[in-house]
Each structure stands twice: as structure tokens, then as C-alpha cells.
Amino acid sequence: MNVRQRMDFLIDEINKQDKLYYQKNAPIISDSQYDALVQELIALERENPDLIRKDSPTQKVSGNRSSTFAPIKHLAPMLSLDNTYSKDEVVSWYDRIVKNIEAKNIEVKNLDFVVEPKVDGLSLSLLYVDGKLSTAATRGDGEIGEDVTENAKTIKDIAQVLETRQPPSLFDIRGEVYMDKQTFESLNADLTDGQKKFANERNAASGSLRQKNVSITAHRNLKFFVHSFGKMESKKVLFSTHWDFLQYVKKCGFKLQENIKLFKNIDEILNFIDEMATKKDSLGYEIDGLVIKVNEFSLQNEIGYTNKSPKWAVAYKFAAKQAITKIISISVAVGRTGVVTPIANLEPVSLAGVTISHATLHNFEEIQRLNVNAGDEVLIERAGEVIPKIIKVVEKRSEDFFKPPQECPSCKSKLIKEKEEEVAYRCINPDCPAQFERHVLHFASKNALDIDGLGKAVVKNLIAKDKIKTLADIYKLGEKDFLEIELFKEKKASNLIEAIQKSKMRPLSKLIFAFGIRHVGQRASDTLADVFGNMDALIAASFEELIKIDEIGDVLALSLKEFFAQAQVIKMIETLKAAGLNMTQPRQNINSAKFLQKTFVLTGELEKWTRQQATEIIKSEGGKVVNSVSKNTDFVLAGKNAGSKLSKAKELNIKILTQEDFEKLL
Ligand code: IVH
């Protein structure tokens, strides 16, 4: 596709999405996906100005009228806002304003800003003639909107008459119609099975306002906040700043949003952005960002407008954590322990700056609960760095929900539930290639034998070519085996060989963990290695000996005994031994261990080490790391921004170490 074709494609796509959004109230992509399309088009147009099409959506305010309502021409165009997605972009906007003012040599008494939450609803223009509500119109295409006067009159927050003695003769008050979260939830819950649920609060507000049957609107509990005005004619000057305008409309009988603030400088604005980012989810209604506006009207006029938006205002949008996309297919992955997990393969969608193409479905009960299958449009959410999950189906396109497969997708053996009450289906074939692949990846992972470079693609390839059939085969691999893999150069192959060699020296605890024995995690592996000191002693340990150890219970002990009872396991261990793998745990030199029997708690952000590294250092010096502070804690190692654990330590008079103190002790 060349640039021209890409631009045409983007224009078609944006127009299609506009239609779904504005005319059908049924968008199928998220705001951030939509913004990404527009941003790409803007960037291409900037680089190729000669290719800009007159009918490009960037050349007009988006939003088309639907033919069901009478048209109303706005007295002044209803513009939109430029979006920013980072504090850096907000600072750039601010710098541009300052430069603009300086260049024009304007004397500025007050460069202050009003910051308001950006309510996620739809824009409405209310025209008051001599203080009486005359018409109400949606934004439409910015020039001409839809007449929704009768619908608007049912909204309690909208004043029918301005409660002031001498109202302006003409006053076009603009604001946002929205639906609060609680109303949205109960509206969707009340819809019967045949009725389509609203994807979000904004669509619900738009669909509820634009109803031919006004009594439906009246029952939808819509709300309204004022945010701006268009034309105003008045004998007296009533206000000369945005802040005073807001106070004036309040006197006229409108409610104002909470969390509207007046700021004198950019740093205060940036702090407020952080404050609202944490606060936004606790508000009763959805906001998708903040709007920052120059306060003085005289300055607003100097700074001016583009044909789409004012230059004196900007929207800061919070990073989206949710997005809507389509499930292309559902596949089933086999884990290391044989448990099969359903995974949704998605049409790629951008979410908080990352492209997402997979989401977890947890298990087959979850699939049934969500009533989800390939083809459905779904809402996905990503919390932190974890793999995103599917929250709900927003548009059911498939007949039924996805059913668990009868057999393992890898080795075709029959899948079973180990116990009737268990949710998980498992493949119990010990030779299953998919499970083996996961075993190898676990064996090579950072916290196990740490073989850098032995990743998924390489392992898949080696298994497919029958180069590794047991874990021990890893140590039989030579450079030649790697060079057969596509894109593998000599350097990469020799690095991998070196990493494999190095892994032989890892302590016993890592090797135990690397085996991936059921229920045996890192902590238990450390304990077992410390207690038994070498592999043979561990293999020989009886069930009774095992359960005598603190932290080792029946389930774990049984699992260990079952593992070592397998002939092929013992054979693999012998092969590893022969290949030169270390089978012992280094003993602490009691005299030199600096933190012998000392208990540490880590808190805050450490800069010099990861948590894992700090823990290993402490353990190598005979100490241990626990999660919570108690009177038995000896030291709290506190990094930056430490919180409640640090306060607790102070309260209990526990020795607190800075990172520098810790280093000195070492
Ligand atoms: S000021 C020139 N303030 O966001 C536009 N708009 O993306 C002046 N919105 O069309 C609007 N909350 O519908 C303003 N506090 C707020 C807002 C707000 C929501 C909407 C409004 C506008 C859209 C632009």
C-alpha cells in the first residue's frame, strides 16, 4: 500500500467509524483506536501536504447529522478540542501559548488557567432568548446540529428559565449531557434479552437524548454540566473570564462540576493531573480526561482558533485501560502442568500505548459465564503489566459460547478433569510436546537455570526437529544444531552455548526449581536445597523427613516423592550429572555471613538492585526476607517513596536502612 492508498484507507475507516458513532450510537472501536487512526492521518498529511483531500475528516469537525431530527444552525460553530496524551504534550501546549503571547508583545496581567474534568457525554447547545430556553441542539457537524429541544427540557439540570433579573437577550450556553455510572448500570441491567446493551455511558447518554419518544428520554435520568458558551448578547458586561462565566451560570440555576480549579502556573496543573488520575474512578460519572483553558477572554481572543478547535484550550486524556475489539478465534494453550487454558486471539487494538492481540479467558467456566465465542465484539481491560482480560461481550455475533475441546491440541490425548469439582481440564500425557516445550522454557527461565537466548522460537524449533526430547538433551546441543535454525548467526549460537555452559554452575536450589515439580516453587526449592545440600540426599529423603521441615507440607512432600519415583526422572538426573551440572548447594560460611538469621523487609523503590537481586544478596549472607513488618523484623531496607511499611517500622522502632546504609553493611 502506498502513502496515497493508506490515506484513502484511513479516511474511509474514519468515516465509517464516525457513522457508527454519531448516527448509530454503536461504535465498534475504542476512543483510543479512533484517535490512533486520526493521528496517523494527520501525520501523513503533515508529511505530504499535496495529498490532503478536501473531504478529509481532518478538514472538518467530525460528527454527522442523523436525518431523524430537524436541523438547527448554530449561531457560532461548535468546535472540538485538541487532545494530548502526556504531561509533556501539555507542557508543549503551554510553551506555545507563552511564546504566542510574547511574540505579539501582549502585556499579560494574569496568565491563569481553569482546569475542568472532561465529562464523557455529548455536547449540547442551549439557546436562551431573554432568559427563556428556546432551542436545544446537538453538535452535529459543528455547523448544523439536531433539534432535541423537547428532549432537553426533560433534563432536571437544564434551567428552563435563567434565574437572574436581567438575563442576556441571547445566550447560547453549552455543556455536556451525560449519564452517571449508577444509572448506566441499572439501565443496562433492565434491558431485556432482546435489547442491545449500551457499550458505555456516552453511548447511553447519546441514545437516550436522541429519542423520538420524549418520555423515554425523561425516564433515563440524564444530567448536564455547563462547560462553555457560544454567542452572547447583553447590554451589560457580565463576565470577562471563564471562571466568572462559570460563577454566573451557577447564579442562573445551573450546577457546576466539582473539581474545577483555577491555577496560576503549569506545575500546579501537572500536579492536578496526577491528583485527578487517581481520583477519577471514584467520581459518580465517567470522565476521560481534563480540559485546560486560558481564563481571560481577552487572551483567548489573542491566542485564537484553528478551524477545528480553540488554541487557548486543550484536552488531556487519561490513558485508556479498556478497549473494544473483536475476537478472531479462540485457541487453547497447554501449560507446563498440562492444564489447558483458553486464549482469545483479538483484532489488534491499542490500549494504554501497547498493541494488544491476545487476552486470557482463564478457564471454560469463565467462557460460559461471559457467553463468549469467536466473532463477538468484546470489552477488554488491562490492569498493570498483566495479560489483558475480557470483561464482557458488547456485541454478540456468534451463536453459542466456546466449548472445551475433548482432546489436547498438541498430543491429541483425551483431556480430563482430575476431580469433578475442579474447573481445569488437563492433558495428563507425560510425553505431550506442548507441555514439554513449557517445561524447557521454565527450565531455562531467569529464576531457574537462566539460559539466556533459549526462548520460545528456539525451543519450538529444537523440539520439532527432535533435537531435545528430555531436559538433559539441552546439554548435548552443539553449535551446529543452532546454526540450522533460521536467522541464527555464529555469534548468537556461541552466546547461547556459553549461556548453557554457565547454567551448569547454578546452585541446587535453582535446579530443583527448574524441574517444575508440581507445588514446588522458588521458596520451597531454596529450603530443600539448604536442608539437604545435595541432590542425592533430596532424592533419598522419606516423606516423614520431608514433612518435618518447616514450610513443607503433605501435598508438597507427596508431589516430590511422586516426582523422584519416576525412572525417567532419575535417568535424566544421572545424565545431567554426567553433563557436569552442579548438584550441590553452597554452604554458608557461618563466620562470614553478614546477616545470619536476620529478617529483612523490603519497601519502596530500590534503585541499585531489583527486589529479586536484593533478596538474593540477603539470602546469600544468611538472612531472610519476609513481606510484612513485625516486632521480629531486624531491618527494613527502604527505597524511594516507601509507604506504610516504613511507617510501621518507625512505630515499632525497627532499624531502617537506606540503600546506602545497606551497601556499607555489605
Ligand atoms: S470546553 C471548543 N470543557 O469535549 C470546545 N468541553 O473533545 C469547548 N467536553 O466538544 C468545550 N467536558 O463536548 C469543554 N469541561 C469541558 C468538557 C468538554 C467535556 C466535551 C465537549 C467538547 C468535547 C471536545
XYZ file of C-alpha atoms and ligand atoms in Angstrom:
690
model
C 0.000 0.000 0.000
C 1.492 3.385 -0.912
C 1.001 6.589 1.067
C -1.930 7.772 -1.032
C -3.725 4.432 -0.632
C -3.045 4.380 3.101
C -4.513 7.888 3.421
C -7.583 6.871 1.429
C -7.950 3.810 3.614
C -7.714 5.896 6.792
C -10.299 8.395 5.510
C -12.737 5.587 4.645
C -12.165 3.944 8.004
C -12.644 7.188 9.968
C -15.821 7.997 8.015
C -17.153 4.513 8.671
C -16.410 4.811 12.383
C -17.946 8.306 12.530
C -21.134 6.928 11.064
C -21.297 4.117 13.632
C -20.569 6.565 16.418
C -22.726 9.537 15.527
C -25.633 8.028 13.647
C -25.996 4.596 15.172
C -24.667 5.249 18.706
C -22.896 1.941 18.266
C -19.147 2.379 17.938
C -17.141 -0.783 17.408
C -13.725 0.633 18.212
C -12.496 2.436 21.320
C -11.716 6.146 21.507
C -8.008 5.450 21.597
C -8.196 3.303 18.466
C -10.174 6.039 16.756
C -7.644 8.645 17.861
C -4.824 6.459 16.548
C -6.448 6.439 13.069
C -6.847 10.218 13.120
C -3.315 10.812 14.414
C -1.859 8.613 11.676
C -3.808 10.523 9.035
C -2.708 13.884 10.467
C 0.929 12.761 10.447
C 0.717 11.572 6.819
C -0.967 14.818 5.786
C 1.728 16.823 7.529
C 4.415 14.949 5.604
C 2.513 15.026 2.309
C 0.569 18.302 2.204
C -0.040 17.939 -1.534
C -2.019 14.765 -0.881
C -4.507 16.314 1.571
C -8.023 15.618 0.358
C -10.578 18.420 0.713
C -13.073 15.954 2.138
C -10.586 14.582 4.675
C -12.109 14.281 8.142
C -9.205 16.363 9.450
C -10.519 19.327 7.489
C -13.878 19.353 9.212
C -15.306 18.789 12.661
C -16.392 15.168 12.805
C -19.974 14.263 13.570
C -22.722 13.885 11.042
C -26.332 14.646 11.448
C -28.883 11.927 11.564
C -31.935 12.647 9.449
C -34.472 11.907 12.147
C -34.259 15.306 13.906
C -34.863 18.740 12.419
C -31.668 20.655 11.661
C -30.668 23.730 13.664
C -27.870 26.006 12.528
C -25.595 27.022 15.389
C -25.132 30.761 15.882
C -21.426 30.111 16.305
C -19.719 26.856 15.288
C -19.391 24.172 17.954
C -15.728 23.322 17.900
C -13.851 20.376 19.308
C -10.665 20.214 21.360
C -7.151 19.103 20.534
C -6.166 16.035 22.504
C -2.927 15.411 24.372
C -1.940 12.142 25.995
C 1.040 13.060 28.164
C 2.144 15.775 30.530
C 4.975 16.583 28.092
C 2.424 17.447 25.430
C 0.570 19.664 27.907
C 3.824 21.465 28.689
C 4.451 21.961 24.938
C 0.963 23.431 24.561
C 1.665 25.787 27.467
C 5.031 26.801 25.979
C 3.339 27.577 22.651
C 0.866 29.847 24.430
C 3.605 31.703 26.273
C 5.571 32.134 23.025
C 2.471 33.279 21.188
C 1.824 35.928 23.826
C 5.439 37.080 23.855
C 5.601 37.255 20.057
C 2.565 39.506 19.990
C 4.029 41.672 22.699
C 0.888 41.433 24.738
C 1.113 42.678 28.266
C -0.262 39.940 30.452
C -1.552 40.710 33.887
C -2.813 37.236 34.668
C -1.920 34.166 32.705
C -4.118 31.806 34.663
C -5.921 28.648 33.652
C -9.139 26.892 34.536
C -8.877 23.105 34.622
C -12.055 21.020 34.471
C -12.821 17.319 34.243
C -13.655 16.264 30.697
C -17.051 14.650 31.032
C -17.686 11.692 28.764
C -21.043 12.548 27.277
C -22.316 14.567 24.327
C -22.199 18.275 23.668
C -25.418 20.260 23.769
C -26.095 23.892 22.862
C -28.928 25.598 24.776
C -30.175 28.844 23.307
C -31.796 31.219 25.808
C -33.707 34.174 24.395
C -34.434 36.807 27.029
C -33.671 34.216 29.688
C -36.043 31.545 28.362
C -34.878 28.257 26.865
C -35.747 28.476 23.199
C -33.949 25.597 21.472
C -31.531 22.811 22.302
C -29.289 21.325 19.638
C -26.668 18.567 19.492
C -23.314 19.410 17.940
C -23.958 17.588 14.651
C -21.201 18.544 12.236
C -20.303 21.628 14.267
C -22.265 23.964 11.970
C -25.657 22.322 11.993
C -26.970 20.165 14.798
C -30.135 18.276 15.620
C -33.114 19.847 17.313
C -33.579 17.976 20.582
C -35.356 20.813 22.438
C -38.212 18.705 23.805
C -35.837 16.001 24.958
C -33.538 18.515 26.651
C -36.441 20.021 28.544
C -36.874 16.727 30.409
C -33.392 17.013 31.950
C -33.595 18.381 35.506
C -30.165 20.031 35.469
C -31.137 22.197 32.499
C -32.722 25.515 33.517
C -35.897 26.306 31.567
C -35.576 29.939 32.653
C -32.376 31.696 33.730
C -32.788 32.705 37.368
C -31.354 36.180 37.100
C -33.011 39.570 36.919
C -31.513 40.893 33.715
C -30.534 37.892 31.610
C -28.674 38.388 28.335
C -31.018 38.886 25.397
C -29.269 36.000 23.646
C -27.201 33.370 25.432
C -26.001 30.117 23.839
C -24.966 28.046 26.862
C -23.073 24.864 26.040
C -22.346 21.843 28.095
C -22.238 18.084 28.277
C -25.211 15.761 28.618
C -24.112 12.622 30.462
C -25.378 9.581 32.310
C -23.956 8.750 35.735
C -22.386 5.340 36.345
C -25.180 4.051 38.566
C -27.933 4.965 36.096
C -25.923 3.363 33.300
C -25.524 0.092 35.207
C -29.194 -0.170 36.073
C -30.301 0.851 32.580
C -28.257 -1.965 31.063
C -29.425 -4.395 33.724
C -33.069 -3.524 32.999
C -32.789 -4.062 29.263
C -34.414 -7.317 28.263
C -32.504 -10.061 26.485
C -33.588 -8.952 23.044
C -32.487 -5.341 23.578
C -28.937 -4.310 22.827
C -26.941 -3.158 25.826
C -25.125 0.185 25.684
C -21.364 -0.165 25.377
C -20.618 2.760 27.695
C -22.046 5.809 29.455
C -21.516 8.135 26.498
C -23.458 5.960 24.059
C -26.197 5.537 26.614
C -26.446 9.324 27.064
C -26.488 9.942 23.331
C -29.019 7.197 22.629
C -31.237 8.412 25.454
C -31.224 12.065 24.440
C -31.828 11.410 20.754
C -35.169 9.658 21.226
C -38.204 10.472 19.124
C -40.329 9.449 22.083
C -39.558 12.186 24.620
C -40.916 10.187 27.542
C -38.111 7.646 27.047
C -35.563 10.454 27.472
C -37.434 11.640 30.568
C -37.008 8.208 32.174
C -33.286 7.952 31.552
C -32.146 10.305 34.357
C -29.788 12.287 32.107
C -27.654 15.017 33.660
C -25.944 18.139 32.409
C -22.863 20.227 33.194
C -22.109 23.622 31.621
C -18.641 23.957 30.080
C -18.691 26.864 27.627
C -20.856 29.244 25.639
C -21.296 30.348 22.042
C -22.935 33.624 21.143
C -23.987 36.066 23.858
C -25.699 39.434 23.527
C -26.150 41.540 26.603
C -26.377 45.225 27.421
C -24.020 44.900 30.362
C -20.646 43.187 30.523
C -21.441 40.206 32.728
C -18.037 38.498 32.949
C -14.619 38.707 31.339
C -13.060 35.383 32.377
C -14.086 31.754 32.051
C -14.079 31.401 35.834
C -16.523 34.286 36.230
C -18.678 32.862 33.433
C -18.979 29.635 35.445
C -19.958 31.566 38.595
C -22.533 33.487 36.556
C -24.240 30.386 35.137
C -24.305 28.976 38.635
C -26.311 32.006 39.712
C -28.587 31.395 36.732
C -29.516 27.997 38.171
C -27.008 25.549 36.714
C -24.982 23.065 38.744
C -21.217 23.158 38.309
C -18.934 20.153 38.368
C -16.839 19.630 41.446
C -13.084 19.561 40.829
C -12.938 22.718 38.721
C -9.812 24.623 39.674
C -8.109 27.916 38.860
C -4.309 27.689 38.530
C -1.571 30.245 38.183
C 1.173 28.078 36.752
C 1.930 24.937 34.823
C 3.391 22.968 37.756
C 0.143 23.233 39.670
C -1.690 21.994 36.576
C 0.616 18.979 36.261
C 0.074 18.110 39.923
C -3.670 18.359 39.459
C -3.429 15.944 36.506
C -1.850 13.374 38.848
C -4.398 14.059 41.552
C -7.338 13.574 39.189
C -5.828 10.458 37.613
C -6.137 8.738 40.993
C -9.469 10.308 41.826
C -11.312 9.812 38.562
C -12.613 6.313 39.204
C -14.241 7.375 42.452
C -16.424 10.015 40.758
C -20.056 9.118 40.150
C -19.698 9.718 36.389
C -17.174 8.885 33.692
C -14.511 11.400 32.805
C -11.936 10.634 30.137
C -9.547 13.465 30.849
C -9.233 17.100 31.829
C -9.729 20.289 29.853
C -7.279 23.130 30.395
C -8.470 26.593 29.372
C -6.878 30.045 29.370
C -9.026 32.014 31.790
C -9.033 35.585 30.397
C -11.327 36.121 27.390
C -9.109 38.896 26.041
C -6.185 36.463 25.972
C -8.317 33.695 24.478
C -9.106 36.006 21.578
C -5.466 36.904 21.063
C -4.418 33.257 21.035
C -7.250 32.382 18.673
C -8.589 29.291 16.900
C -7.891 26.801 14.148
C -10.907 25.910 12.034
C -11.469 22.885 14.262
C -10.606 23.928 17.773
C -9.571 26.788 20.040
C -5.809 27.149 20.506
C -6.400 28.506 24.002
C -7.742 25.207 25.308
C -6.516 21.638 25.240
C -7.793 18.268 26.407
C -5.530 15.968 28.409
C -6.782 12.406 28.015
C -6.162 9.706 30.593
C -4.585 6.538 29.186
C -7.342 4.125 28.235
C -7.327 0.914 30.162
C -10.251 -0.550 28.299
C -10.888 -1.034 24.636
C -13.407 -2.735 22.398
C -12.260 -5.227 19.809
C -13.287 -8.411 18.044
C -12.326 -11.992 18.852
C -10.867 -13.549 15.708
C -10.563 -17.007 17.205
C -10.177 -18.814 20.499
C -7.232 -21.143 20.914
C -6.282 -23.465 23.679
C -2.791 -23.430 25.192
C -1.292 -26.295 27.145
C 0.642 -25.242 30.229
C 3.604 -26.898 31.896
C 1.376 -28.859 34.229
C -0.923 -29.956 31.425
C -3.733 -27.546 32.317
C -5.321 -26.207 29.140
C -6.186 -22.503 29.080
C -8.400 -20.786 26.535
C -6.876 -17.688 24.935
C -8.702 -15.159 22.764
C -6.895 -14.024 19.627
C -8.013 -10.461 19.011
C -8.094 -7.956 16.222
C -5.091 -5.857 17.320
C -6.094 -2.829 19.365
C -4.024 -0.177 21.094
C -4.503 0.018 24.837
C -2.593 2.446 27.075
C 0.104 2.695 24.433
C 0.510 -1.044 23.788
C -0.860 -3.092 20.911
C -2.910 -5.950 22.264
C -3.727 -9.044 20.231
C -4.373 -11.687 22.907
C -6.464 -11.826 26.052
C -6.853 -14.545 28.613
C -10.173 -16.236 29.176
C -8.970 -18.015 32.364
C -10.997 -21.238 32.008
C -14.049 -22.755 30.378
C -16.425 -21.783 33.177
C -15.447 -18.177 32.600
C -16.252 -18.595 28.883
C -19.688 -19.888 29.746
C -20.259 -17.064 32.229
C -19.263 -14.461 29.629
C -21.199 -16.312 26.914
C -18.365 -15.607 24.524
C -17.161 -17.092 21.252
C -15.138 -16.207 18.158
C -16.698 -13.340 16.204
C -18.021 -11.469 19.257
C -17.143 -7.839 19.975
C -15.719 -7.647 23.471
C -14.594 -5.118 26.037
C -11.050 -5.826 27.196
C -9.183 -4.370 30.140
C -5.525 -4.284 31.029
C -4.504 -3.731 34.623
C -0.809 -3.150 35.217
C 1.512 -5.201 33.085
C -0.517 -8.385 33.127
C -2.072 -10.008 30.076
C -5.419 -8.300 29.367
C -8.692 -9.939 30.230
C -12.124 -9.907 28.680
C -14.691 -8.031 30.751
C -17.840 -8.584 28.727
C -19.358 -9.116 25.334
C -20.585 -5.822 23.890
C -21.990 -7.241 20.681
C -22.895 -10.897 20.428
C -22.197 -12.040 16.884
C -21.879 -15.773 17.428
C -24.489 -18.371 18.227
C -23.184 -20.027 21.353
C -20.262 -19.975 23.754
C -16.944 -21.736 23.070
C -16.928 -25.357 24.258
C -13.899 -27.086 25.838
C -12.121 -29.361 23.364
C -12.229 -33.120 24.009
C -8.562 -33.659 23.289
C -5.210 -31.983 23.859
C -4.474 -29.645 20.932
C -0.858 -30.772 20.999
C -0.762 -34.547 21.523
C -4.450 -35.378 20.979
C -4.790 -37.358 24.213
C -8.116 -37.129 25.963
C -8.471 -34.145 28.322
C -9.692 -34.878 31.826
C -10.779 -33.127 34.984
C -8.741 -34.571 37.850
C -11.574 -34.066 40.280
C -15.197 -33.402 39.408
C -15.249 -30.086 41.308
C -12.117 -28.850 39.517
C -12.561 -26.210 36.840
C -9.389 -27.052 34.937
C -9.129 -29.567 32.121
C -5.752 -31.286 31.861
C -3.682 -33.265 29.435
C -2.048 -35.996 31.541
C 0.196 -37.435 28.845
C 3.759 -37.093 30.251
C 5.164 -37.068 26.699
C 2.922 -34.260 25.466
C 5.135 -31.994 23.275
C 3.309 -28.791 24.295
C 3.890 -29.497 27.969
C 7.484 -30.373 27.257
C 8.005 -27.067 25.454
C 6.714 -25.239 28.546
C 8.989 -27.367 30.732
C 12.047 -26.426 28.729
C 11.124 -22.718 28.800
C 10.643 -22.892 32.559
C 13.922 -24.774 32.986
C 15.754 -22.030 31.075
C 13.928 -19.103 32.686
C 15.669 -16.398 34.700
C 14.789 -17.676 38.164
C 15.604 -21.258 37.202
C 18.783 -22.130 35.278
C 18.834 -18.760 33.497
C 19.815 -19.799 29.973
C 19.662 -16.516 28.117
C 18.637 -16.951 24.474
C 16.775 -20.220 24.866
C 13.425 -18.630 24.087
C 10.127 -19.848 22.666
C 11.008 -19.824 18.968
C 14.311 -21.665 19.503
C 12.781 -24.278 21.805
C 9.878 -24.900 19.416
C 12.305 -25.394 16.593
C 14.575 -27.760 18.532
C 11.636 -29.876 19.682
C 10.155 -30.022 16.197
C 13.496 -31.297 14.857
C 13.684 -33.875 17.656
C 16.889 -32.318 18.970
C 15.609 -32.273 22.531
C 13.404 -34.982 23.966
C 14.355 -34.639 27.631
C 15.657 -31.684 29.641
C 19.086 -33.324 29.712
C 19.283 -33.120 25.899
C 19.832 -29.358 26.224
C 23.391 -30.131 27.300
C 24.056 -32.275 24.231
C 23.369 -29.422 21.824
C 26.240 -28.102 19.739
C 26.742 -25.020 17.595
C 25.695 -26.975 14.509
C 22.237 -27.610 15.942
C 21.634 -23.894 16.424
C 23.028 -22.837 13.072
C 20.363 -24.963 11.396
C 17.749 -22.583 12.836
C 16.729 -19.780 10.534
C 18.347 -16.373 11.245
C 20.820 -17.911 13.690
C 24.299 -16.465 13.151
C 27.520 -17.777 14.688
C 27.680 -15.074 17.336
C 24.195 -15.851 18.555
C 24.919 -19.576 18.582
C 28.129 -19.185 20.565
C 26.419 -16.879 23.084
C 23.749 -19.498 23.612
C 26.327 -22.272 24.059
C 28.076 -20.108 26.625
C 24.801 -19.479 28.467
C 24.146 -23.237 28.539
C 27.641 -23.846 29.944
C 27.147 -21.187 32.607
C 23.837 -22.701 33.669
C 25.680 -25.830 34.828
C 27.113 -23.867 37.744
C 23.806 -22.689 39.174
C 23.143 -23.800 42.762
C 20.998 -26.820 43.596
C 18.061 -24.630 44.645
C 17.757 -23.311 41.080
C 17.943 -26.786 39.608
C 15.189 -28.076 41.907
C 13.018 -25.131 40.911
C 13.895 -25.656 37.226
C 12.402 -29.170 37.256
C 8.988 -27.574 37.626
C 7.766 -30.158 40.136
C 4.115 -29.522 40.984
C 3.682 -27.320 44.097
C 7.435 -26.741 44.406
C 8.028 -23.006 43.982
C 11.147 -20.908 44.496
C 10.830 -20.679 48.240
C 10.396 -24.411 48.776
C 13.297 -25.092 46.380
C 15.560 -22.842 48.477
C 14.530 -24.571 51.681
C 15.010 -28.073 50.258
C 18.447 -27.182 48.887
C 19.516 -25.627 52.202
C 18.313 -28.610 54.225
C 19.621 -31.453 52.045
C 22.635 -29.760 50.486
C 22.824 -32.141 47.502
C 20.566 -33.866 45.004
C 21.156 -37.453 46.180
C 20.149 -36.607 49.752
C 16.999 -34.952 48.478
C 16.082 -37.943 46.303
C 16.634 -40.278 49.246
C 14.566 -38.230 51.730
C 11.476 -40.018 53.035
C 8.001 -38.500 53.219
C 8.361 -38.231 57.020
C 11.701 -36.458 56.764
C 10.256 -34.035 54.272
C 7.217 -33.025 56.276
C 9.346 -32.397 59.361
C 10.778 -29.371 57.582
C 9.157 -26.017 58.266
C 7.239 -24.790 55.221
C 6.997 -28.289 53.647
C 3.513 -29.768 53.905
C 1.907 -33.078 52.901
C 0.909 -32.021 49.393
C 4.372 -30.797 48.535
C 6.116 -33.801 50.095
C 3.893 -36.220 48.198
C 4.488 -34.392 44.955
C 8.271 -34.630 45.472
C 8.112 -38.335 46.241
C 5.993 -38.970 43.141
C 8.408 -36.982 41.019
C 11.530 -38.811 42.127
C 9.781 -42.183 41.946
C 9.756 -41.966 38.148
C 12.511 -43.961 36.477
C 12.875 -41.469 33.629
C 13.401 -38.638 36.130
C 16.265 -40.459 37.831
C 17.743 -41.244 34.422
C 17.513 -37.578 33.405
C 19.233 -36.506 36.638
C 22.033 -39.002 36.001
C 22.506 -37.585 32.508
C 22.603 -34.037 33.881
C 25.198 -35.107 36.423
C 27.287 -36.681 33.687
C 26.997 -33.476 31.668
C 28.642 -31.686 34.588
C 25.713 -29.917 36.264
C 26.271 -28.761 39.814
C 24.109 -30.817 42.184
C 25.001 -29.112 45.451
C 24.038 -26.057 47.410
C 26.895 -23.811 48.512
C 27.040 -23.863 52.301
C 27.006 -20.561 54.091
C 30.312 -19.755 55.664
C 28.821 -19.140 59.084
C 31.616 -16.835 60.169
C 31.468 -14.544 57.188
C 27.680 -14.448 56.712
C 26.771 -10.841 57.465
C 23.043 -11.228 58.005
C 22.935 -14.641 59.669
C 19.362 -15.323 60.884
C 18.386 -11.697 60.337
C 14.945 -10.905 58.968
C 14.531 -8.162 56.366
C 11.533 -6.373 54.901
C 11.980 -4.549 51.575
C 9.898 -1.477 50.841
C 9.768 1.385 48.350
C 11.562 1.643 45.025
C 15.104 0.280 45.099
C 17.394 1.848 42.556
C 20.549 -0.216 42.682
C 19.002 -3.673 42.712
C 15.769 -5.300 41.691
C 13.791 -6.773 44.592
C 14.869 -10.211 43.435
C 18.554 -9.220 43.488
C 18.332 -7.610 46.936
C 16.620 -10.743 48.245
C 19.364 -12.957 46.842
C 22.086 -10.800 48.399
C 20.410 -11.001 51.804
C 19.908 -14.739 51.491
C 23.496 -15.294 50.392
C 24.531 -13.574 53.612
C 22.395 -15.892 55.716
C 19.386 -13.606 56.164
C 15.806 -13.953 55.033
C 13.251 -11.613 53.502
C 9.623 -11.533 54.607
C 6.672 -9.488 53.425
C 5.370 -7.656 56.441
C 6.916 -5.710 59.262
C 6.515 -7.147 62.762
C 8.440 -6.976 66.013
C 10.505 -9.911 64.727
C 11.851 -7.867 61.830
C 15.509 -6.889 62.225
C 15.905 -4.477 59.326
C 13.703 -2.568 56.895
C 15.501 -1.711 53.671
C 13.669 1.387 52.443
C 13.920 2.713 48.887
C 12.302 5.799 47.423
C 8.628 6.614 48.138
C 8.341 3.966 50.835
C 4.903 3.952 52.417
C 3.072 2.116 55.170
C 5.780 -0.498 55.851
C 8.221 2.287 56.620
C 5.782 3.998 58.996
C 5.142 0.683 60.740
C 8.895 0.117 61.120
C 9.276 3.542 62.715
C 6.389 2.828 65.027
C 7.972 -0.461 66.154
C 11.412 1.106 66.444
C 12.954 -1.220 63.880
C 16.306 -0.362 62.333
C 15.726 1.304 58.978
C 18.418 1.049 56.301
C 18.712 3.387 53.351
C 20.167 1.864 50.209
C 23.500 3.486 51.080
C 23.446 2.042 54.642
C 22.775 -1.385 53.189
C 25.670 -1.088 50.795
C 28.007 -0.039 53.607
C 26.969 -3.064 55.682
C 27.838 -5.293 52.765
S -14.792 23.037 26.566
C -14.302 24.388 21.982
N -14.964 21.636 28.731
O -15.321 17.550 24.936
C -14.912 23.352 22.805
N -15.533 20.579 26.702
O -13.498 16.828 22.812
C -15.170 23.883 24.157
N -16.272 18.267 26.968
O -16.998 19.244 22.390
C -15.540 22.800 25.025
N -16.074 18.190 29.157
O -18.388 18.150 24.260
C -15.124 21.647 27.403
N -15.092 20.568 30.762
C -15.255 20.565 29.442
C -15.701 19.426 28.750
C -15.839 19.478 27.374
C -16.431 17.521 28.070
C -16.530 17.805 25.601
C -17.262 18.796 24.740
C -16.332 19.069 23.596
C -15.520 17.826 23.578
C -14.209 18.012 22.869
